[in-house]
Coordinates of C-alpha atoms and ligand atoms in Angstrom, one line a residue:
X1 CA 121.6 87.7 72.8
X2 CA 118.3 89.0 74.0
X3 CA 115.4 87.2 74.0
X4 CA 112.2 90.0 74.1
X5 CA 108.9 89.1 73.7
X6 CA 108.9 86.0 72.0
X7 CA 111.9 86.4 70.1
X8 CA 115.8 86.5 69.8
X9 CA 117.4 89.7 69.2
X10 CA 120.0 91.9 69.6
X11 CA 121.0 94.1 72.3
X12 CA 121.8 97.6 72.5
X13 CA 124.8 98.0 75.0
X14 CA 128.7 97.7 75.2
X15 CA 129.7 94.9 73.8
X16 CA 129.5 91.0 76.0
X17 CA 131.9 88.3 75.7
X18 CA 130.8 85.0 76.9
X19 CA 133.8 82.7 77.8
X20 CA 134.1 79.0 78.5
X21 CA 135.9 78.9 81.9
X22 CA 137.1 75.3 81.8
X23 CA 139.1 76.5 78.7
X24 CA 139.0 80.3 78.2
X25 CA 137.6 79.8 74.9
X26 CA 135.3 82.7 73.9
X27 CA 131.5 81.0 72.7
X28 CA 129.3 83.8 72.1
X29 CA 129.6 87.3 71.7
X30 CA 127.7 90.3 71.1
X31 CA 125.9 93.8 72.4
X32 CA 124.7 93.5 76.2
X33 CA 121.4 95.2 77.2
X34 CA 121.3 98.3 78.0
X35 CA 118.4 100.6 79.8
X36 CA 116.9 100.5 76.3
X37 CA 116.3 96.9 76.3
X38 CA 115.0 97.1 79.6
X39 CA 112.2 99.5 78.3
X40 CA 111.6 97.2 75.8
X41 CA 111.1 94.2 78.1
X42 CA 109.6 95.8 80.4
X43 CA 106.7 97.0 78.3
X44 CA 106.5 93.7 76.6
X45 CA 105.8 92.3 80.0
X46 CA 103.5 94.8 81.0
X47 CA 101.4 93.9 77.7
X48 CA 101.5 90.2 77.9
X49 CA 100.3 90.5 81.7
X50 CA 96.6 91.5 81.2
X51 CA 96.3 87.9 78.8
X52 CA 98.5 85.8 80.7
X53 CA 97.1 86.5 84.4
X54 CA 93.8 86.3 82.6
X55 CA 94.1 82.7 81.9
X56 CA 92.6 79.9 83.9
X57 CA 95.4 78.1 86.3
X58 CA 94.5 75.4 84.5
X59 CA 95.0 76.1 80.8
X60 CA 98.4 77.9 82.2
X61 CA 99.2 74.6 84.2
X62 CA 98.7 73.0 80.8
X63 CA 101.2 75.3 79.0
X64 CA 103.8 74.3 81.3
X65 CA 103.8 71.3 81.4
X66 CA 104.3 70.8 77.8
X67 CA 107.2 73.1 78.1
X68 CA 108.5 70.6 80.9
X69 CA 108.1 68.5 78.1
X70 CA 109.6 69.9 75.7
X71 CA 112.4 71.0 78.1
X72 CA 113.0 66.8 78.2
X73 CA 113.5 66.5 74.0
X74 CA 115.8 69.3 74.5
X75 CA 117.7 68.1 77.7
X76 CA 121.0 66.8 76.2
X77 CA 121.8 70.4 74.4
X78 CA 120.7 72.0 77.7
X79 CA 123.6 70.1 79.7
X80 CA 126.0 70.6 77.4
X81 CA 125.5 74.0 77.4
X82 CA 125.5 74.2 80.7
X83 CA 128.2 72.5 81.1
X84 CA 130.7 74.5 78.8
X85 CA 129.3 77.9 79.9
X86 CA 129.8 77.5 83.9
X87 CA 132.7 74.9 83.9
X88 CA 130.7 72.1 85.0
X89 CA 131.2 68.6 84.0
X90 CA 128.9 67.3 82.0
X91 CA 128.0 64.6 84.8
X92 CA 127.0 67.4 87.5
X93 CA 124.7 68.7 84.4
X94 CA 123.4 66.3 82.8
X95 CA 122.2 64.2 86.0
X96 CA 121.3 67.5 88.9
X97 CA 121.1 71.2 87.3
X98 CA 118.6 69.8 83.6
X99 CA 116.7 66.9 85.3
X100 CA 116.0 69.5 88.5
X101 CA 114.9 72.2 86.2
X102 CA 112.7 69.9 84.4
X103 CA 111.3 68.6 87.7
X104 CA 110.4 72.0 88.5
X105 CA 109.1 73.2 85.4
X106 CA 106.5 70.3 86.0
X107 CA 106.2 70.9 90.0
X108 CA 105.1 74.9 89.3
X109 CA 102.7 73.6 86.3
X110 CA 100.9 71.5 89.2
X111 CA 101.4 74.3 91.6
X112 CA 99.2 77.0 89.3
X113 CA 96.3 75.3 89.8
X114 CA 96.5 75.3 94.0
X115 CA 95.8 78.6 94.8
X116 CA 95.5 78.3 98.7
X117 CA 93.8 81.0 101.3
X118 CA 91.7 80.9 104.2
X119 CA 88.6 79.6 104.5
X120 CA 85.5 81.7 103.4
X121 CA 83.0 82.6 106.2
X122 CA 81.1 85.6 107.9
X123 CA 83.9 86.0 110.6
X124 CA 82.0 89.5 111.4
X125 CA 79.1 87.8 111.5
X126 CA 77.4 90.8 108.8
X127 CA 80.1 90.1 106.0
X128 CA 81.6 87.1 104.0
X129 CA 84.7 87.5 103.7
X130 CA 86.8 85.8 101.4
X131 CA 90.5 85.7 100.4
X132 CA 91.9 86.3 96.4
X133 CA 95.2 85.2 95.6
X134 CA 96.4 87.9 92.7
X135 CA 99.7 88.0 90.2
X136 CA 101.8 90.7 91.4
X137 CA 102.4 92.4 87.6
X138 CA 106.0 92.5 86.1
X139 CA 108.7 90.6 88.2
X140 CA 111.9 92.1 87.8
X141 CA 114.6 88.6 88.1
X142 CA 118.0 88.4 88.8
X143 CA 120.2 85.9 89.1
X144 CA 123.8 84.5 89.1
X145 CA 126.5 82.5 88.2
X146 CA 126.7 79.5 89.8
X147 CA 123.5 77.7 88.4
X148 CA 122.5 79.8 85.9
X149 CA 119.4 76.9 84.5
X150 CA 118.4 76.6 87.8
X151 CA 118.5 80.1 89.4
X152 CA 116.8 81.2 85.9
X153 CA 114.1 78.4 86.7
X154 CA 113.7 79.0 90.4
X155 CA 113.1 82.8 89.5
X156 CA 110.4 82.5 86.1
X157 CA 109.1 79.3 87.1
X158 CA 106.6 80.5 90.6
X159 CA 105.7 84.1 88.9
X160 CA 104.8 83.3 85.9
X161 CA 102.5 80.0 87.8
X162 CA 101.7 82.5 89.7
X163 CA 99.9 84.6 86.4
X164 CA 103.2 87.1 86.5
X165 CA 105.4 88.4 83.8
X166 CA 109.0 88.4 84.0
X167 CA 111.9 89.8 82.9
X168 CA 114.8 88.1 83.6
X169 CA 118.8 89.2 84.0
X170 CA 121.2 86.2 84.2
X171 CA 124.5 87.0 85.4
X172 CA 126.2 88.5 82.3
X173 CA 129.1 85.5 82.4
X174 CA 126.5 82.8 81.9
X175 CA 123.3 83.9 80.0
X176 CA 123.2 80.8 77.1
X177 CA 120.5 78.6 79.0
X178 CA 118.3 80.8 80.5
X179 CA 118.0 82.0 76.8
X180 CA 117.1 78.8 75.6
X181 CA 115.1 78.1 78.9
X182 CA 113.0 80.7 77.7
X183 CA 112.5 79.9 74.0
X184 CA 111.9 76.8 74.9
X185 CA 108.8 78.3 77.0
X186 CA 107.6 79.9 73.7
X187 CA 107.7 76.9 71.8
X188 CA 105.5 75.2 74.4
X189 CA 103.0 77.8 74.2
X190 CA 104.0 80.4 76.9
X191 CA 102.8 83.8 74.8
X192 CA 105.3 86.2 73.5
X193 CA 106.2 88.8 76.6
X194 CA 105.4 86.6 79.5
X195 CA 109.0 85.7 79.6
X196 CA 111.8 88.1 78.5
X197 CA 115.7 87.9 79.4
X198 CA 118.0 90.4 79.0
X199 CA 121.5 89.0 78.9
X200 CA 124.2 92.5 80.1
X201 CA 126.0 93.6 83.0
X202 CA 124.3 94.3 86.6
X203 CA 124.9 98.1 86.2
X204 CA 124.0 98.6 82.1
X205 CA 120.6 96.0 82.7
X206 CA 120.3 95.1 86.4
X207 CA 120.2 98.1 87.8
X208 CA 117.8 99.8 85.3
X209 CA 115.4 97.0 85.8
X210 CA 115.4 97.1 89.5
X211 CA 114.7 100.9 88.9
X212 CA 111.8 100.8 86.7
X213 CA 108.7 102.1 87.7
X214 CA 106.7 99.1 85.9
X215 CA 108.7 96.7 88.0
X216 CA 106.2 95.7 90.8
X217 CA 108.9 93.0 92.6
X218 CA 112.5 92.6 92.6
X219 CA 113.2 88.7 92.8
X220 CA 117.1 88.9 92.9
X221 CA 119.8 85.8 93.7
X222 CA 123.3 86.5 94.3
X223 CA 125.7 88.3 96.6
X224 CA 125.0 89.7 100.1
X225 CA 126.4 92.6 99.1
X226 CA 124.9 93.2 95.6
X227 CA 121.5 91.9 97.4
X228 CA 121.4 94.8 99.8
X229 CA 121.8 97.0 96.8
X230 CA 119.3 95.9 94.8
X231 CA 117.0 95.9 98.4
X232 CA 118.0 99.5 99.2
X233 CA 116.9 100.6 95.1
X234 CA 113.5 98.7 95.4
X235 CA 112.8 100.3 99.0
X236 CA 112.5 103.4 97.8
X237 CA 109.9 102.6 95.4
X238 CA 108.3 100.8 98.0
X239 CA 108.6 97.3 95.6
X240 CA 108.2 93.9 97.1
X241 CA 111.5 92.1 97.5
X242 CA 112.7 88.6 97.4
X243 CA 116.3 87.9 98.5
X244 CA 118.7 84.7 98.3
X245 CA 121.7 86.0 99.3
X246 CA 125.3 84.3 100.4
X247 CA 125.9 80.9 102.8
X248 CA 128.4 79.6 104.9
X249 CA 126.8 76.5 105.8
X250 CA 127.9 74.7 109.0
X251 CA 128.8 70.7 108.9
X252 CA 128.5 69.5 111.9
X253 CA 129.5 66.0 113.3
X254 CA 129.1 64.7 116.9
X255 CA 131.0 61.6 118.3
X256 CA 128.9 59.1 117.8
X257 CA 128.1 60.0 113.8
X258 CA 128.8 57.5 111.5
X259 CA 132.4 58.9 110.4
X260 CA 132.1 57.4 106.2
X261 CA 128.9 58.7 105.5
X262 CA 129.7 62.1 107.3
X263 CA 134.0 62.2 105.4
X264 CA 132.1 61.3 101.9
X265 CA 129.1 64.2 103.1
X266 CA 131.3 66.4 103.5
X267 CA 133.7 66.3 100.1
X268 CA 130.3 66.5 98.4
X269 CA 128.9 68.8 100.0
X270 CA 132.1 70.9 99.8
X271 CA 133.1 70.0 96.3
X272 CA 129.8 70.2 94.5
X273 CA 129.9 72.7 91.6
X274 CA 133.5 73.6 92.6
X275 CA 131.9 75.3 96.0
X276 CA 130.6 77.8 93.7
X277 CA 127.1 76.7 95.8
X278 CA 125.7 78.8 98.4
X279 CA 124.9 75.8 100.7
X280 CA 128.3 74.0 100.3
X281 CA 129.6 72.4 103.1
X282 CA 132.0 75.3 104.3
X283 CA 132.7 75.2 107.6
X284 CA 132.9 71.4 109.7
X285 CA 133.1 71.3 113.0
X286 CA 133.9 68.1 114.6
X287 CA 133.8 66.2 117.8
X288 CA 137.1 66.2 119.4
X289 CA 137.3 62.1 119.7
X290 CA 136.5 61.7 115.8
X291 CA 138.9 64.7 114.6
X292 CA 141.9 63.6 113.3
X293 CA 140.2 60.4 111.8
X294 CA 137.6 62.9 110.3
X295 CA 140.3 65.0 108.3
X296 CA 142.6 61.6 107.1
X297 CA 139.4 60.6 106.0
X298 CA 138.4 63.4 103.8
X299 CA 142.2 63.9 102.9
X300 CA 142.0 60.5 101.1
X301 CA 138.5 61.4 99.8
X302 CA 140.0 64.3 98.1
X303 CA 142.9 62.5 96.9
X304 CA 140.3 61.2 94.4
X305 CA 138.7 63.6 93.1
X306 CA 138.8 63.9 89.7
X307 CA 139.9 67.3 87.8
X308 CA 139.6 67.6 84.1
X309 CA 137.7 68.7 80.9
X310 CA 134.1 69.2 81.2
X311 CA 132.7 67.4 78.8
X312 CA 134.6 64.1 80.1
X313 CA 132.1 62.2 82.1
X314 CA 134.9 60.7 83.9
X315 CA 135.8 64.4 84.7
X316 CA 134.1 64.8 89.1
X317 CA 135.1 68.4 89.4
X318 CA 135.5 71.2 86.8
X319 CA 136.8 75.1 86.3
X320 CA 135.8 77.7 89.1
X321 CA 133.8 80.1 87.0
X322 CA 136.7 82.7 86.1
X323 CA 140.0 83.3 86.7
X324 CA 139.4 86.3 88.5
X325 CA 137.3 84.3 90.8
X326 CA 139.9 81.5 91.1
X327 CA 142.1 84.8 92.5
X328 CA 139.7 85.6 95.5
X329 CA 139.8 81.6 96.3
X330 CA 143.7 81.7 96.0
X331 CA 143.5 84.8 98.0
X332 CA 141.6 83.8 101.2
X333 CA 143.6 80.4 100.9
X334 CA 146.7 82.4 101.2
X335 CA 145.6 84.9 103.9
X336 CA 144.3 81.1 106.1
X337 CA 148.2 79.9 105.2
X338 CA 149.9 83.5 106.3
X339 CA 147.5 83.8 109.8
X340 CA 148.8 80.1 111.0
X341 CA 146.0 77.7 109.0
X342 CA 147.4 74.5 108.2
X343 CA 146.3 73.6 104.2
X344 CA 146.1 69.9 104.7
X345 CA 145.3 69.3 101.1
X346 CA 145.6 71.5 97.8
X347 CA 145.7 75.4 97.8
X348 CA 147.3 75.5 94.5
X349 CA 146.5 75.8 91.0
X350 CA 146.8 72.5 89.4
X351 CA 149.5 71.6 86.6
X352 CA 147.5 68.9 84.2
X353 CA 144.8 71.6 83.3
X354 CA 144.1 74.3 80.9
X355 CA 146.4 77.2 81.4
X356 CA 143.3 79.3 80.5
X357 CA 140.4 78.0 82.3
X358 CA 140.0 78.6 85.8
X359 CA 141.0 75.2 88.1
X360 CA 141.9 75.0 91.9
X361 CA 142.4 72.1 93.5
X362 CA 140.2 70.9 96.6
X363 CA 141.6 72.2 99.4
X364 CA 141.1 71.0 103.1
X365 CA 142.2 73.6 105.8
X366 CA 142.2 73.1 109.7
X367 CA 144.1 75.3 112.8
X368 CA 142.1 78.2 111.7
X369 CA 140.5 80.7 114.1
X370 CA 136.6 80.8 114.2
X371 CA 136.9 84.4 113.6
X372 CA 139.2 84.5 110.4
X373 CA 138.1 85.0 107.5
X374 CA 138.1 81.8 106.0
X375 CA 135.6 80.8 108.6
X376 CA 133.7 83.8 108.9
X377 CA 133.0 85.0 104.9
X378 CA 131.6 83.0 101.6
X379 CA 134.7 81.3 99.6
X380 CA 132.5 80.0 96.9
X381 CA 135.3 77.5 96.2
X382 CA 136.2 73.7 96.3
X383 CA 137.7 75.1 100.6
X384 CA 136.8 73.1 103.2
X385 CA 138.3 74.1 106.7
X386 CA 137.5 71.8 109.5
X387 CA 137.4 72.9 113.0
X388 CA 137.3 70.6 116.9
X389 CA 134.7 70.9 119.4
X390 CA 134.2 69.6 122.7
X391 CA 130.5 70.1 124.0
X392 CA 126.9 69.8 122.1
X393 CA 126.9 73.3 123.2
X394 CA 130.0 75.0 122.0
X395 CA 129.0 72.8 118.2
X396 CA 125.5 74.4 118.1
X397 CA 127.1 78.0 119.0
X398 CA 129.8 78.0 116.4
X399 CA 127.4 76.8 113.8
X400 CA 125.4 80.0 114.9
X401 CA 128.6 82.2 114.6
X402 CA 128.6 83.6 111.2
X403 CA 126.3 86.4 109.2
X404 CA 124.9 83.9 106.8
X405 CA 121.9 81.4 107.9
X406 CA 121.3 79.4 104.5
X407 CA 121.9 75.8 105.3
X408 CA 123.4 73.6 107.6
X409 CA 123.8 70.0 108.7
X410 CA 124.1 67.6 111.6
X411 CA 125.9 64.3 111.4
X412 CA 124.7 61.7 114.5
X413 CA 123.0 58.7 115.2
X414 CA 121.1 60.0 118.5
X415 CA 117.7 61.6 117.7
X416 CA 117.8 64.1 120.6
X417 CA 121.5 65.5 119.2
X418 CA 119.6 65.8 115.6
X419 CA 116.6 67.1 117.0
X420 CA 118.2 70.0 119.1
X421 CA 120.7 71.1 115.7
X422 CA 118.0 71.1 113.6
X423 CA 115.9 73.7 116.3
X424 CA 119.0 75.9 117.2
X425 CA 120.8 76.2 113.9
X426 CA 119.6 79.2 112.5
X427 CA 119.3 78.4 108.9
X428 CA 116.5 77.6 105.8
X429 CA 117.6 74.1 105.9
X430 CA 118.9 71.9 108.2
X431 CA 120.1 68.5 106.7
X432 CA 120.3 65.4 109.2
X433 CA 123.2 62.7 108.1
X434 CA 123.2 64.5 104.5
X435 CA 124.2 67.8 103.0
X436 CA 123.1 69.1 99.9
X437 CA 119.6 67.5 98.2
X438 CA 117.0 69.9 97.5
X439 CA 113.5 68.6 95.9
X440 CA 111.1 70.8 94.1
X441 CA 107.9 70.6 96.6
X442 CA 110.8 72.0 99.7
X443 CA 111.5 75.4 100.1
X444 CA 115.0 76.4 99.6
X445 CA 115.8 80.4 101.3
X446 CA 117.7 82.0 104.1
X447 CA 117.6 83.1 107.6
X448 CA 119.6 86.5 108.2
X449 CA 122.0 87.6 105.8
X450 CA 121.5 84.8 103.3
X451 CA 117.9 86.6 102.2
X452 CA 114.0 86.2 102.9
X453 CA 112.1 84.9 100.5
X454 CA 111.7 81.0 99.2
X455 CA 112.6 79.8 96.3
X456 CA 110.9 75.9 95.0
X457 CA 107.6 74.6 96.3
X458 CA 104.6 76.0 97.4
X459 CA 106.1 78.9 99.5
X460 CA 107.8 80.2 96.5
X461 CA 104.1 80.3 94.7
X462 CA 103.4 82.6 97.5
X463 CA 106.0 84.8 97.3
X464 CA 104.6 85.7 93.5
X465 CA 100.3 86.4 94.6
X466 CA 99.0 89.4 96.3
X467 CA 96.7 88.2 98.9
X468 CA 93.6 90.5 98.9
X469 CA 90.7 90.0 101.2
X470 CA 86.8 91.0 99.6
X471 CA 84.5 91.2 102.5
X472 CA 80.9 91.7 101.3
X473 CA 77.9 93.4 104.0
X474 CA 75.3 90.3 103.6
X475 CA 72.7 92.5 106.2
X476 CA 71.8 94.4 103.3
X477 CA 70.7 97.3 106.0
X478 CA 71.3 101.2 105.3
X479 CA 72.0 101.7 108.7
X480 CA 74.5 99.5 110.7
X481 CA 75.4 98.8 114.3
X482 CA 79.1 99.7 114.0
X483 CA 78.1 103.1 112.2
X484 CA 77.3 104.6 116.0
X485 CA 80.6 104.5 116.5
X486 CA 80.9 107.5 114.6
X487 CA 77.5 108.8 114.3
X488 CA 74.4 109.0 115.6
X489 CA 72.1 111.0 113.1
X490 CA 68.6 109.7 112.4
Ligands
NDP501 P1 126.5 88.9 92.4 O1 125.7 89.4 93.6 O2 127.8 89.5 92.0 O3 125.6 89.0 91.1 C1 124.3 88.5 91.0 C2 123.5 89.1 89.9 O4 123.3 90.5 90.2 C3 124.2 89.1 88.6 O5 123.3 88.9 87.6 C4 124.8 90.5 88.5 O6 125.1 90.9 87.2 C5 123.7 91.3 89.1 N1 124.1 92.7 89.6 C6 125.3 93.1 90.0 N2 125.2 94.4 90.4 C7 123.9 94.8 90.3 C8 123.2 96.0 90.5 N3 123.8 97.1 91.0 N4 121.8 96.0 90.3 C9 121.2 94.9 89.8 N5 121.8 93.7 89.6 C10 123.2 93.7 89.8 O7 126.6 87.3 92.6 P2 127.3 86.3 91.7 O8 126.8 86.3 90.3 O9 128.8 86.5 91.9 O10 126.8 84.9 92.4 C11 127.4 84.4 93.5 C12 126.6 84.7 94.7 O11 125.2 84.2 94.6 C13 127.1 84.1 96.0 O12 127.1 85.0 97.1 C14 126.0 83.0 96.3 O13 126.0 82.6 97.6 C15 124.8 83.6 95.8 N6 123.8 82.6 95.6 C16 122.7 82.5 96.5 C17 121.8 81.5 96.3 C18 120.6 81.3 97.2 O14 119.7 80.7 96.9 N7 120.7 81.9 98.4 C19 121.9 80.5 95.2 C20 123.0 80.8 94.3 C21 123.9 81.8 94.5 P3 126.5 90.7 86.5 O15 127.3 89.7 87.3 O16 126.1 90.2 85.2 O17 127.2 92.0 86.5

């Protein structure tokens, strides 16, 4: 289950079980990597990089887009893969997570070819200086769970633009499509090395390849937590670092929004992917006068929602990713319940699904305190607890109140009310009357504890270039003005 320069093979660790969550089925199987992969990885990346950041942009712009292409011929397989290995029904898959990847396949294939800097010019007046943009070397990627096509996509796709060499760790419970992500890169062209994966745990494969000397960036998605980690590893090799960490996003609706679009806003934006998103719609906070219509509302809304197997298109939400998961939903549920939250909707396990897979029902919570833990740390689950507020004030301060600054949104029909939440919310991305669409040429990335670092678009392309400045004497004189600022000698 490893894909090393150019080619399937096996790994060399303890052994990995991959499970279907919806039904607990087990659908592949084999040895993780270990450190010995990583070696092997990492030295196939370091030899690819020499020919690959050699290209022009525009023969590597080429390459990629025929992998976008070919990334299209194989786009049913990819959703149903998808689909199975993170629980997700096939609807979610086949129409957001494989037409977004191939969307920014094709984006970063533009994106090689713009390398942007400042302009040229003899700023000193005796020099021309000039700016290079330059591939980094071997990036070191990691990513998770949640959307593993995606996170594998937003993490290759930039460096490797970018004239970079990656190696790639998908989270260990869903590794099938970054592996056929990457073949499928191969196929198009992309030579063996530029793009290896390594499919093991975060201590037998991450860790090791956030340790290794070749490793000149750690590019890392996941948990706050496991972020700082990984940050704290690559600081003492002095390595460049790019974090998207945990969100708690903020919904926020003033009195005069239009209450439909903002009820069905928020059951997407808190049910998408099961919550297993790190912008869900977590935490809405609600004008007093629209409160109570505001929670019926979504209550209804949830009512509908659709649980079943994955690969039913009729199927709206799927499995949670585990069942160990499902118990740290069930577990910050209960502790809401115990400290005097009132569960409005769900909270349970449902009855009509598989025993084995991993289901919870949406759940609508209010009457909890701003500073319990339900409001205050990442559920990543189908939990939405809604909160009152009186004053424009009070709303923009408790969207501000937790550690996490990834996304947030503002529900109003007055221009100034928009305006205002989208200056004062601290966050990467502040929807107005929406929550939850992302496009290729935005940047997606966090303000405090959810990360630095962007992922999509041309900030992202950034991230992956050294920026080195070449400033060239055009005097062609022996002996120079600023020289008598040290010495004098004849
Ligand atoms: P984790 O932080 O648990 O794991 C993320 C990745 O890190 C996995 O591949 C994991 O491997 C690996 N890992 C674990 N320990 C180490 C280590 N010591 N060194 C190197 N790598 C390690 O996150 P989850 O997979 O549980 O994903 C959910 C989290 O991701 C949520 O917090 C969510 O908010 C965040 N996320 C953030 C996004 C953003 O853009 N800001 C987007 C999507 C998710 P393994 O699990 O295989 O052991």
């Amino acid at each position: 289950m490893q894909f090393i320069n150019g080619t399937r093979r096996s790994g060399s660790g303890a052994p990995l079980s991959v499970v279907a969550p919806a039904t607990g089925a087990e659908i592949a199987s084999g040895p993780g990597a270990n450190a010995a992969d990583v070696e092997a990885a990492v030295t196939a990346a370091r030899e690819a990089f020499p020919g690959w950041a050699g290209l022009t942009p525009g023969a590597r712009s080429d390459i990629m887009h025929e992998w976008a292409r070919i990334l299209k011929t194989r786009a049913e397989e990819l959703a149903s893969v998808e689909s199975l290995n993170a629980g997700k029904p096939i609807r979610l898959s086949s129409e957001f997570d494989v037409p977004g990847t191939i969307d920014n396949t094709a984006f970063f294939a533009g994106a090689a070819r713009h390398l942007d800097g400042k302009a040229s010019a003899e700023y000193s007046g005796d020099h021309t200086s000039s700016i290079r943009r330059e591939p980094i070397g071997v990036i070191g990627s990691i990513s998770p769970w949640n959307y593993p096509l995606q996170m594998a996509a937003w993490k290759i796709l930039p460096a490797i633009a970018a004239g970079n060499t990656v190696v790639l760790k998908p989270s260990e419970l869903t590794p099938l499509s970054s592996l056929i992500f990457a073949e499928a890169a191969t196929e198009a062209g992309v030579p063996p090395g530029v793009i290896n994966v390594l499919t093991g745990t975060g201590l037998e494969a991450g860790q090791p390849l956030v340790e290794h000397p070749a490793v000149a960036m750690v590019s890392f998605t996941g948990s706050t937590a496991v972020g700082k980690q990984v940050a704290a590893t690559a600081a003492g090799a002095v390595k460049r670092v790019h974090l998207e960490l945990g969100g708690k996003a903020p919904f926020v609706v003033f009195d005069d929004a239009d209450l439909e679009a903002a009820a069905r806003g928020a059951v997407a934006g808190a049910l998408i992917n099961v919550g297993q998103d790190c912008t869900a719609a977590t935490r809405a906070y609600v004008q007093r006068p629209l409160f109570e219509e505001f929670v019926g509302r979504v209550a209804d809304l949830m009512d509908q929602v659709r649980l079943g197997p994955v690969e039913d298109p009729e199927t709206d939400m799927g499995s949670l990713i585990s069942r160990k998961h499902r118990d740290k939903v069930s577990g910050m549920v209960e502790r809401a319940r115990e400290s005097g939250a009132k569960i409005v909707r769900g909270g349970r396990i449902p009855d009509h699904t598989p025993e084995a897979g991993a289901y919870y029902e949406p759940t609508l919570i209010t009457g909890a305190a701003q500073s319990s833990e339900i409001v205050q740390q990442e559920i990543f689950g189908p939990v939405l607890v809604v909160l009152p507020f009186d004053t424009d004030d009070e709303a923009i301060a408790l969207a501000n109140d937790t550690p996490y600054g990834l996304a947030a949104s503002a529900w109003s029909r007055s221009v100034f009310r928009t305006q205002r939440a989208a200056r004062e919310i601290q966050a990467g991305c502040v929807w107005i009357n929406d929550h939850i669409p992302i496009i290729s040429e935005m940047p997606h990335g966090g303000y405090k504890s959810s990360g630095f670092g962007k992922d999509m678009s041309a900030y992202a392309f950034e991230e992956y270039t050294n920026i080195k400045h070449v400033m060239s004497d055009i005097t062609a004189e022996a002996r120079k003005p600023w020289h008598e600022v040290i010495f004098r000698a004849e």
